[in-house]
Structure formats: C-alpha cells, structure tokens
Amino acid sequence: MPIISRRTLLKGSAAAAASFAIGGGLAARMSIAAPAPLLLKAQFTEAKLATDGITPKIMTYGTSETAATGMPPVIRMKKGEPFAARLVNALDEPTTVHWHGLRIVNAMDGVPEMTQPYVYPGDSFDYAFTPPDAGTFWYHPHCNTLTQMGHGLTGVIVVENPDDPVFDAEIVLNLRDWRLGTGGAFIAPFKPRDAARGGTYGTVRTSNWQQQPRYDAPAGGLVRVRIAATDVTRIYSLAAEGAPAVVIALDGNPVDAPTPLDLLDVGPGQRVELVVRMPDAEGAEVKLGNLRGSNPFTVATLRATGTSLKRDIRDVTPLPTNPIAEADLSTAIRIPLEFTATAEHAPVPSICGTIGYTFWAINRVPWQGDTPDPGAPVSELKLGKNYVLQVRNRTPHAHPIHLHGLSFRILSSNKRTVLPPPTDTILLLPDEQAELGLVADNLGDWLLHCHIIEHQKTGMSGYFRVV
Ligand code: C2O
Ligand code: CU
C-alpha cells in the first residue's frame, strides 16, 4: 500500500524518493496542494468500512463536482499564506466547516449562529483565511455534529512550513471509529447512559477509513507520521513497536526536544506528530497501536522497503516554533472554569440538532444548544490582555476541552509532570486541576467545549467573548 510520500530528498536520497512515488489517484485524493479556492463538497458516499458489508449514506467531502469516494481529503495549506475553500452543501441538512486549531479570524470559524449563517442544502459558503501556525490540524462541521462527524465528516489539515526539516517520507493518519451494525449500516449514534459517562464508543475502528492499514516506508528512513484523533469519543493511548519513535509535535505545536514515544494519551480533537526510524531490514514491520482499555488494537503498520537509508533518529531536531504569544503572568486575570455533571433536563431544540439530554455543565451552566441566543459568555476577555484559566475537572471522566481561535499553554497541573507545548485542546484528566495561560489576541466569540461530542451536545460547551 503506498504512503503519502512528499519531500523525500533528505541527504540526497532522490533515488529512494523515486521508488516511493505514489499513484496519482490516491495522491490526488488524500493530499491536496490547494490553489485557491478549494472546492469542498459535503456529500453522501458509501464505503467498505466493516467486514460484512458496504456502509451506505456515509458523509464525506469531495474536491470536484463528480461524486466523492473515500475519506475527506488531507488539506494542505502553507503557514502564512492565504488559503480559500468553497463549501458546497450536497447533504440533506445544514452544515458548516470549522478549522480545528487554526487561529484565524472569527468570521471564518464555522460556528452557525455565532460566526456565520447555516449553509443549507444546495447553498455554499466561502472560507478564506491565512493560517498563522504550521502543524497538523483538522476540519469538521459544527452543526448536528454527532451525526455529521460520526458519519464521516472529519478530515486532516497539514499546514506546511518551508523551514521544516525534510524527512524520507510522510504518512498522515486520520483515526476514528464508526457505529455500525450488521451489514455495515449505521446504528444509533449514542446511548444516553454512556453519554452521561465517558461517551459511546464506535463498533468499527479505522485509520484513513481502513481497518489496520499497512503502509510501505523506506527501510532505515525517518518517517514523519501525522496523527489526528478525529473520533467523537475514543481516547487513544498510542505506542510504537518494532522501531524507535519520537514525538516531535503535539496539537500542531513542536515539543522543545523530540521525546521517545512511550504511551501517549490522545483525546478526540488532539494531534500527534511522530518520527519513526524504520528498521533496516526489508519487510520488517513497525506497529502503531492503541493500548488503552481492555481491547488494545493495531492502528496502522509500517513496512520497511528497499535498501536501508541508514538514518539516525538522534539527528531529529526540534521543529521551528509557532508565533503563539506567551501570557504575562504578572498582569494576568484569573478565570475559574469548572467542568461538572449537572441535573438532567432537556435542551432547547436547534436547527443543528440536539440529542435530547443535558448531563454536563461549565461553571454550573449547561449549554442550551446552538440557538440564535447562545446566552452569556463564560467570560468576556479584553483584546491583548493576559489570562489564566483555572480549570478544574470535577468528574471521574477525562474531557478533551477545546478552545476555538486561541491557543493556550498548560502552566501547571496536579496530574502532570511534563507540560506539553501550547495547544487548542487539553485532555483534562479525571479530577485534574490545571492553570492555562493565554493572551486574548483574537477578536470575537470563541467556543469552548468538550470534544467528546456527546458531552459537547449535552451541556459541556460555552464561549469566550474577546472584545
Ligand atoms: Cu473541533 Cu468546536 O471543534
Ligand atoms: Cu467530556
């Protein structure tokens, strides 16, 4: 199976590069070098995800007028360069696109009612922005998300940086589950009982819409693996077996020093970039696995091919950093943020769907749903000012808490010894208390929500207003 092999010229390995050139069809589908504007047509498709049948009525994005096959494309953008896309809605319900982790202008953030109108079936919406940060991000709708994301609308974004080191190959993995029954048909997206706990798991686990895919990669080479956890529920604990692997970036931002991959928790919405040093022997395999829970499984296999390039993993240096402002703690204003369960009640109906329950709250306020009146912001922030969010998880479950439009640094935590680089999504552990520093340097209304979509849809949402 081919890999997404892009810049393979490290230390003059042009010959090796040629042998890893990939078929145009797959390359065109999975990897888009986008001249503006990219057509993104939300539409139905079908695919073989389960072993016992073709799943009908999957939702995906296509980039041409003809019917799409396969998963939403990996969208490639360039740091600091304008990007544009036209969303065309060929579904049978309203939708939007949110560009998860990109610090762009509020009007392009893709939240219906809050930042833009719904895009109704047959209509379109033009997105145009300049990504300020390089790294691995992703995109998905922000309307009826349990269904739309659960049925396929989750794609990976790679923002390239011309100053990045060059690797021998690159593989992009979009990790997600599907709730399918016999014959591969979709079943109910959640169980209320699970929504009030850790969330409802899928029944079929895929990477790039395949169960345990295998990719070829140059023997002895350094392979950059970009992983996005786009599932609506599953928290992964990733490990590699069969070769050394180092973590070079988390949630789009470089780590200070590449660190060996041990067992890394990656919640819905989060991303990891690894460099894997492939084995020297042709045919040798490296397994990336999820070791969380009672049912560990292989996420993907990498198989060494060709003669060894004899790279040294100690040559992997830190990636260039992104221009994320550091909060001045001497002037920072503290904002307490509590994540709790709440008394059950029914939310307000919404065009973007409600799942009919409320179980969760932020600062005791359960989100009412995506309604024309979102209620008061969790807090109002002043443009350019410094803040410390004092977050506290008062539940026995982990919650991947995502903030739109602004990145923050984890300053301290009662549950961590190693603090990650700046992020847009913190996997808040059970009973964790942490301090998050940020500069409110982006105007507008920015959602804050748990990325376990059942939690988001049953109350664990709110927003900051930056004025
Ligand atoms: Cu991945 Cu509100 O977003
Ligand atoms: Cu949650």
Coordinates of C-alpha atoms and ligand atoms in Angstrom, one line a residue:
M1 CA 0.0 0.0 0.0
P2 CA 1.5 3.4 -0.9
I3 CA 2.4 6.1 1.5
I4 CA 1.9 9.8 1.3
S5 CA 5.5 10.5 0.4
R6 CA 6.1 14.1 -0.2
R7 CA 9.6 15.5 0.2
T8 CA 12.0 12.7 0.2
L9 CA 15.2 14.4 -0.7
L10 CA 16.9 14.3 2.7
K11 CA 20.7 13.9 2.2
G12 CA 20.4 13.1 -1.5
S13 CA 18.0 10.2 -1.4
A14 CA 16.5 11.1 -4.8
A15 CA 16.7 7.5 -6.0
A16 CA 14.9 6.2 -2.9
A17 CA 12.4 9.0 -3.4
A18 CA 11.6 7.8 -6.9
S19 CA 10.8 4.4 -5.7
F20 CA 8.3 5.7 -3.2
A21 CA 6.5 8.0 -5.6
I22 CA 2.8 7.1 -5.3
G23 CA -0.1 6.6 -7.6
G24 CA -1.7 9.8 -8.8
G25 CA -5.2 8.7 -7.9
L26 CA -4.6 8.2 -4.3
A27 CA -2.3 11.2 -4.0
A28 CA -4.9 13.4 -5.6
R29 CA -7.5 12.1 -3.2
M30 CA -5.5 12.2 0.0
S31 CA -3.2 15.1 -0.5
I32 CA -4.2 18.4 -2.0
A33 CA -1.8 21.2 -2.9
A34 CA -4.5 23.8 -2.9
P35 CA -4.7 26.7 -5.2
A36 CA -7.4 29.0 -4.0
P37 CA -10.3 28.3 -3.7
L38 CA -10.5 24.6 -2.9
L39 CA -13.9 23.1 -3.6
L40 CA -15.2 21.2 -0.6
K41 CA -18.4 19.5 -1.4
A42 CA -20.1 17.9 1.6
Q43 CA -22.0 14.9 0.2
F44 CA -23.0 11.3 0.6
T45 CA -21.0 8.4 -0.4
E46 CA -20.6 4.7 0.5
A47 CA -17.5 2.7 1.5
K48 CA -16.5 -0.7 2.9
L49 CA -15.7 0.1 6.5
A50 CA -16.9 -3.1 8.1
T51 CA -16.0 -6.6 7.0
D52 CA -19.6 -7.6 6.4
G53 CA -21.0 -5.0 4.0
I54 CA -20.8 -1.6 2.4
T55 CA -21.9 1.3 4.6
P56 CA -24.5 3.5 2.8
K57 CA -25.1 7.2 3.4
I58 CA -21.6 8.0 4.7
M59 CA -20.9 11.7 4.7
T60 CA -17.6 13.0 3.2
Y61 CA -16.1 16.0 1.4
G62 CA -15.1 15.8 -2.2
T63 CA -13.0 18.3 -4.1
S64 CA -14.6 18.0 -7.5
E65 CA -18.1 18.2 -9.0
T66 CA -18.1 14.5 -9.5
A67 CA -19.1 12.1 -6.7
A68 CA -16.5 11.6 -4.0
T69 CA -15.1 8.3 -2.9
G70 CA -13.2 7.7 0.3
M71 CA -12.4 9.9 3.2
P72 CA -12.3 13.7 3.3
P73 CA -9.0 14.8 1.7
V74 CA -6.0 15.8 3.6
I75 CA -5.9 19.6 3.0
R76 CA -2.5 21.1 2.7
M77 CA -2.0 24.8 3.4
K78 CA 1.1 26.9 3.9
K79 CA 1.9 28.8 7.0
G80 CA 1.4 32.5 6.5
E81 CA -0.1 32.1 3.0
P82 CA -3.7 32.7 2.1
F83 CA -6.0 29.7 1.8
A84 CA -9.5 29.6 0.4
A85 CA -12.2 27.0 0.1
R86 CA -15.8 26.9 -1.1
L87 CA -18.1 24.7 1.0
V88 CA -20.9 23.4 -1.2
N89 CA -23.6 21.6 0.7
A90 CA -24.9 18.5 -1.1
L91 CA -26.2 16.9 2.1
D92 CA -29.8 16.9 3.1
E93 CA -29.3 19.1 6.2
P94 CA -27.5 22.3 7.1
T95 CA -23.7 22.2 7.7
T96 CA -20.6 24.4 8.2
V97 CA -16.8 23.8 8.4
H98 CA -14.8 24.5 11.5
W99 CA -11.0 24.6 11.1
H100 CA -9.9 23.0 14.4
G101 CA -6.8 24.6 15.9
L102 CA -6.3 27.3 13.3
R103 CA -6.1 30.7 14.9
I104 CA -8.0 32.5 12.1
V105 CA -10.5 35.4 12.0
N106 CA -13.8 34.8 13.9
A107 CA -15.9 35.1 10.8
M108 CA -14.2 32.0 9.3
D109 CA -14.5 29.8 12.4
G110 CA -17.6 27.9 11.1
V111 CA -19.9 28.0 14.1
P112 CA -23.5 28.5 13.0
E113 CA -25.5 31.3 14.6
M114 CA -22.3 32.6 16.3
T115 CA -19.9 33.3 13.5
Q116 CA -21.8 32.5 10.3
P117 CA -25.2 31.5 8.9
Y118 CA -26.1 27.9 8.4
V119 CA -25.2 26.6 5.0
Y120 CA -28.5 24.9 3.8
P121 CA -28.6 22.1 1.3
G122 CA -27.8 23.4 -2.2
D123 CA -26.1 26.5 -0.8
S124 CA -22.4 27.3 -0.4
F125 CA -20.1 29.4 1.8
D126 CA -16.7 30.8 1.0
Y127 CA -14.0 30.5 3.6
A128 CA -10.7 32.5 3.2
F129 CA -8.0 32.9 5.8
T130 CA -4.3 32.7 6.4
P131 CA -3.1 30.0 8.8
P132 CA -0.5 31.6 11.2
D133 CA 0.8 28.3 12.6
A134 CA 2.4 25.3 10.9
G135 CA 1.5 21.8 12.0
T136 CA -1.2 19.1 12.0
F137 CA -4.8 20.3 12.4
W138 CA -8.2 19.1 11.2
Y139 CA -11.6 20.2 9.9
H140 CA -15.2 19.1 10.6
P141 CA -18.7 20.6 10.6
H142 CA -20.1 22.4 13.6
C143 CA -23.7 21.5 13.0
N144 CA -25.5 18.3 14.1
T145 CA -22.0 17.1 14.8
L146 CA -22.7 13.8 16.5
T147 CA -24.3 12.6 13.2
Q148 CA -22.3 14.6 10.7
M149 CA -18.9 13.8 12.2
G150 CA -20.0 10.4 13.3
H151 CA -21.0 9.6 9.7
G152 CA -17.7 10.7 8.2
L153 CA -17.1 14.4 8.1
T154 CA -13.7 14.6 9.7
G155 CA -10.6 15.5 7.7
V156 CA -6.9 16.3 8.4
I157 CA -5.2 19.6 7.7
V158 CA -1.4 19.8 7.2
V159 CA -0.1 23.3 7.4
E160 CA 3.4 23.2 5.9
N161 CA 6.3 25.3 6.9
P162 CA 9.1 25.8 4.4
D163 CA 11.5 25.9 7.3
D164 CA 10.6 22.3 8.4
P165 CA 13.3 19.7 8.3
V166 CA 12.8 17.2 5.4
F167 CA 12.0 13.6 6.1
D168 CA 12.3 10.5 4.0
A169 CA 8.5 10.0 3.9
E170 CA 5.3 11.3 5.5
I171 CA 2.2 9.4 6.5
V172 CA -1.0 11.0 7.6
L173 CA -3.4 9.0 9.8
N174 CA -7.0 10.0 10.5
L175 CA -8.1 7.9 13.4
R176 CA -11.8 7.3 14.0
D177 CA -14.5 4.8 14.8
W178 CA -17.9 4.1 13.3
R179 CA -21.1 2.9 14.9
L180 CA -22.1 0.2 12.5
G181 CA -24.4 -2.8 12.9
T182 CA -24.7 -5.9 10.8
G183 CA -24.2 -5.4 7.1
G184 CA -22.3 -2.2 7.8
A185 CA -25.3 0.1 8.3
F186 CA -25.2 2.9 10.8
I187 CA -26.7 2.3 14.2
A188 CA -27.9 4.9 16.8
P189 CA -25.0 7.3 17.3
F190 CA -25.1 7.1 21.1
K191 CA -26.6 5.6 24.2
P192 CA -27.8 8.1 26.8
R193 CA -26.4 6.0 29.6
D194 CA -22.9 6.3 28.0
A195 CA -23.3 10.0 27.1
A196 CA -23.7 10.6 30.9
R197 CA -20.4 8.8 31.4
G198 CA -17.3 8.5 29.2
G199 CA -19.2 8.6 25.9
T200 CA -20.4 5.9 23.4
Y201 CA -17.8 4.0 21.5
G202 CA -17.9 3.0 17.9
T203 CA -18.0 -0.6 16.8
V204 CA -15.5 -0.4 13.9
R205 CA -12.1 1.2 14.4
T206 CA -10.3 2.7 11.4
S207 CA -7.3 4.7 10.3
N208 CA -7.8 6.5 7.0
W209 CA -11.2 4.7 6.8
Q210 CA -9.4 1.3 6.8
Q211 CA -9.1 -1.3 9.5
Q212 CA -5.5 -1.7 10.4
P213 CA -4.0 -0.4 7.2
R214 CA -0.4 -1.1 6.2
Y215 CA 1.9 1.4 4.5
D216 CA 5.3 1.0 2.9
A217 CA 8.1 3.3 4.1
P218 CA 11.8 3.4 3.2
A219 CA 13.9 1.0 5.2
G220 CA 16.2 2.8 7.6
G221 CA 14.4 6.0 6.8
L222 CA 13.0 8.7 9.1
V223 CA 9.2 8.9 8.6
R224 CA 7.1 11.7 9.8
V225 CA 3.8 10.4 11.0
R226 CA 1.0 12.9 11.5
I227 CA -1.9 11.5 13.5
A228 CA -5.2 13.2 14.2
A229 CA -7.7 11.7 16.6
T230 CA -11.0 12.7 14.9
D231 CA -13.3 10.2 16.6
V232 CA -16.2 11.6 18.5
T233 CA -15.5 9.6 21.7
R234 CA -12.3 7.5 21.8
I235 CA -9.3 8.5 23.7
Y236 CA -6.2 6.6 22.4
S237 CA -3.0 5.6 24.2
L238 CA -0.5 5.4 21.4
A239 CA 2.6 3.3 21.4
A240 CA 5.0 2.1 18.7
E241 CA 6.5 -1.4 18.5
G242 CA 9.3 -2.6 16.2
A243 CA 11.3 0.7 15.8
P244 CA 12.3 3.8 17.8
A245 CA 9.8 6.6 17.5
V246 CA 10.0 10.1 18.9
V247 CA 7.2 12.7 19.4
I248 CA 8.1 16.0 17.6
A249 CA 4.8 17.9 17.9
L250 CA 1.5 17.8 19.9
D251 CA -1.7 19.6 18.8
G252 CA 0.2 21.4 16.0
N253 CA 3.0 22.7 18.1
P254 CA 6.6 21.4 18.3
V255 CA 7.9 19.9 21.6
D256 CA 11.0 21.5 22.9
A257 CA 13.0 18.4 22.3
P258 CA 12.0 15.2 20.5
T259 CA 11.0 12.7 23.1
P260 CA 10.7 8.9 22.8
L261 CA 7.1 7.8 22.3
D262 CA 6.1 5.8 25.4
L263 CA 2.4 5.6 25.9
L264 CA 0.8 8.8 24.8
D265 CA -2.8 9.7 25.6
V266 CA -4.5 11.4 22.6
G267 CA -8.1 12.6 23.1
P268 CA -10.7 13.5 20.5
G269 CA -9.5 16.6 18.7
Q270 CA -5.9 16.2 19.5
R271 CA -2.9 15.5 17.2
V272 CA 0.5 14.0 17.4
E273 CA 3.5 14.1 15.1
L274 CA 6.0 11.3 15.4
V275 CA 9.2 10.5 13.6
V276 CA 9.7 6.8 13.2
R277 CA 13.1 5.3 12.3
M278 CA 12.2 2.4 10.1
P279 CA 14.0 -0.9 10.6
D280 CA 16.9 -1.6 8.2
A281 CA 15.7 -5.0 7.0
E282 CA 13.4 -5.0 4.0
G283 CA 9.9 -6.3 5.1
A284 CA 10.4 -5.6 8.8
E285 CA 7.3 -4.1 10.3
V286 CA 6.5 -1.3 12.8
K287 CA 3.2 -1.4 14.6
L288 CA 1.5 1.7 15.9
G289 CA -1.0 0.6 18.4
N290 CA -3.7 1.8 20.8
L291 CA -3.0 0.2 24.2
R292 CA -5.9 1.9 26.1
G293 CA -8.5 -0.2 27.7
S294 CA -9.2 -3.9 27.7
N295 CA -9.1 -4.2 23.9
P296 CA -5.8 -3.0 22.5
F297 CA -5.6 -2.9 18.7
T298 CA -3.2 -2.0 15.9
V299 CA -3.8 1.4 14.5
A300 CA -1.5 1.0 11.4
T301 CA 1.5 -1.0 10.3
L302 CA 4.5 0.5 8.5
R303 CA 6.6 -2.0 6.5
A304 CA 10.2 -1.3 5.5
T305 CA 11.0 -1.5 1.8
G306 CA 14.2 -1.0 -0.2
T307 CA 17.7 -0.9 1.0
S308 CA 18.3 0.9 4.3
L309 CA 18.8 4.6 4.2
K310 CA 20.7 4.2 7.5
R311 CA 19.3 7.3 9.1
D312 CA 20.0 8.1 12.8
I313 CA 17.0 9.1 14.9
R314 CA 19.3 11.2 17.1
D315 CA 19.5 13.5 14.1
V316 CA 15.9 14.6 14.5
T317 CA 15.9 18.2 15.8
P318 CA 13.1 20.3 17.2
L319 CA 10.7 21.8 14.6
P320 CA 10.5 25.6 14.3
T321 CA 8.0 27.0 16.8
N322 CA 4.8 28.9 16.0
P323 CA 4.2 32.5 16.9
I324 CA 2.0 32.0 19.9
A325 CA 2.1 34.8 22.5
E326 CA 3.1 34.0 26.0
A327 CA 0.9 35.2 28.8
D328 CA 2.4 37.8 31.2
L329 CA 1.5 36.1 34.5
S330 CA 2.2 39.3 36.5
T331 CA -0.8 41.0 35.0
A332 CA -2.9 38.0 34.1
I333 CA -6.5 37.9 35.3
R334 CA -7.7 34.6 36.7
I335 CA -10.8 32.9 35.5
P336 CA -12.1 29.8 37.3
L337 CA -13.6 27.2 35.0
E338 CA -15.4 24.1 36.4
F339 CA -16.4 21.1 34.4
T340 CA -19.1 19.2 36.2
A341 CA -22.1 16.9 35.7
T342 CA -25.5 18.6 36.0
A343 CA -29.1 17.7 36.8
E344 CA -30.7 16.1 33.8
H345 CA -33.1 18.1 31.7
A346 CA -34.0 18.7 28.0
P347 CA -32.1 21.2 26.0
V348 CA -33.7 23.8 23.6
P349 CA -34.3 22.4 20.1
S350 CA -32.0 23.7 17.4
I351 CA -31.6 23.5 13.6
C352 CA -28.2 21.9 14.2
G353 CA -29.7 19.1 16.3
T354 CA -29.9 18.3 19.9
I355 CA -29.5 14.9 21.3
G356 CA -32.3 15.4 23.7
Y357 CA -30.5 15.4 27.1
T358 CA -28.4 17.6 29.3
F359 CA -25.8 15.9 31.5
W360 CA -22.9 18.3 31.8
A361 CA -22.1 21.9 32.5
I362 CA -19.3 24.6 32.6
N363 CA -19.3 26.8 35.7
R364 CA -22.7 25.2 36.5
V365 CA -24.3 26.4 33.3
P366 CA -25.4 23.7 30.9
W367 CA -25.2 24.8 27.2
Q368 CA -28.6 25.1 25.7
G369 CA -27.6 24.1 22.2
D370 CA -26.8 26.1 19.0
T371 CA -29.6 28.6 19.3
P372 CA -29.9 32.1 17.9
D373 CA -29.3 33.3 21.5
P374 CA -26.3 31.5 22.9
G375 CA -26.8 33.1 26.4
A376 CA -24.0 35.0 28.2
P377 CA -20.3 34.2 27.5
V378 CA -18.5 32.2 30.2
S379 CA -16.3 35.3 30.4
E380 CA -15.6 38.5 28.5
L381 CA -11.9 39.0 27.6
K382 CA -10.2 42.2 26.6
L383 CA -8.2 42.1 23.4
G384 CA -4.5 41.8 24.1
K385 CA -4.9 41.1 27.8
N386 CA -3.5 38.1 29.6
Y387 CA -5.5 35.4 31.3
V388 CA -5.0 32.3 33.4
L389 CA -7.9 29.8 33.1
Q390 CA -8.1 27.8 36.4
V391 CA -9.7 24.7 35.0
R392 CA -11.0 22.0 37.2
N393 CA -12.5 18.7 36.2
R394 CA -15.0 17.7 38.9
T395 CA -15.9 14.5 37.2
P396 CA -14.5 10.9 37.1
H397 CA -14.1 11.1 33.3
A398 CA -11.4 12.6 31.1
H399 CA -12.6 15.5 28.9
P400 CA -10.7 16.8 25.9
I401 CA -11.5 20.5 26.3
H402 CA -11.1 22.5 23.1
L403 CA -11.0 26.3 22.7
H404 CA -11.6 27.9 19.3
G405 CA -9.4 30.7 17.9
L406 CA -6.9 31.0 20.8
S407 CA -4.1 28.7 21.8
F408 CA -3.0 28.3 25.5
R409 CA -0.2 26.9 27.5
I410 CA -0.6 24.5 30.4
L411 CA 1.2 26.3 33.2
S412 CA 0.7 23.8 35.9
S413 CA -1.4 20.7 36.8
N414 CA -1.9 18.4 39.7
K415 CA -1.8 15.4 37.3
R416 CA 1.2 16.1 35.1
T417 CA 5.0 16.3 35.5
V418 CA 5.7 17.1 31.8
L419 CA 3.9 20.0 30.4
P420 CA 3.1 19.9 26.7
P421 CA 3.7 22.7 24.2
P422 CA 0.9 25.3 23.5
T423 CA -2.4 23.7 22.5
D424 CA -6.0 24.2 21.5
T425 CA -7.2 21.1 23.2
I426 CA -6.3 19.8 26.7
L427 CA -7.2 16.3 27.7
L428 CA -8.4 17.1 31.2
L429 CA -7.9 14.1 33.3
P430 CA -10.4 12.9 36.0
D431 CA -10.1 15.3 38.9
E432 CA -7.4 17.3 37.2
Q433 CA -6.8 20.9 38.2
A434 CA -4.7 22.9 35.8
E435 CA -3.8 26.5 35.0
L436 CA -3.9 27.6 31.4
G437 CA -2.2 30.8 30.3
L438 CA -3.3 32.7 27.2
V439 CA -3.3 36.1 25.6
A440 CA -6.7 37.1 24.2
D441 CA -5.2 38.2 20.9
N442 CA -8.1 37.2 18.6
L443 CA -11.4 39.2 18.5
G444 CA -14.8 37.5 18.6
D445 CA -16.9 34.8 20.2
W446 CA -14.9 31.6 20.7
L447 CA -16.4 28.3 21.7
L448 CA -15.0 26.3 24.5
H449 CA -16.3 22.7 24.6
C450 CA -15.5 19.1 25.4
H451 CA -14.6 17.3 22.2
I452 CA -16.4 14.1 23.2
I453 CA -19.3 15.2 21.1
E454 CA -21.9 13.7 23.3
H455 CA -20.6 15.8 26.2
Q456 CA -20.4 18.9 24.0
K457 CA -24.0 18.3 22.9
T458 CA -25.3 17.6 26.4
G459 CA -24.1 20.7 28.1
M460 CA -20.3 20.9 28.2
S461 CA -20.0 23.9 26.0
G462 CA -19.7 27.7 26.5
Y463 CA -17.9 30.5 24.8
F464 CA -15.5 33.4 25.5
R465 CA -16.1 36.8 24.0
V466 CA -13.0 38.7 23.2
V467 CA -13.7 42.5 22.7
Ligands
C2O1 CU1 -13.0 20.5 16.7 CU2 -15.7 23.2 18.3 O1 -14.4 21.9 17.5
CU2 CU -16.2 15.5 28.0

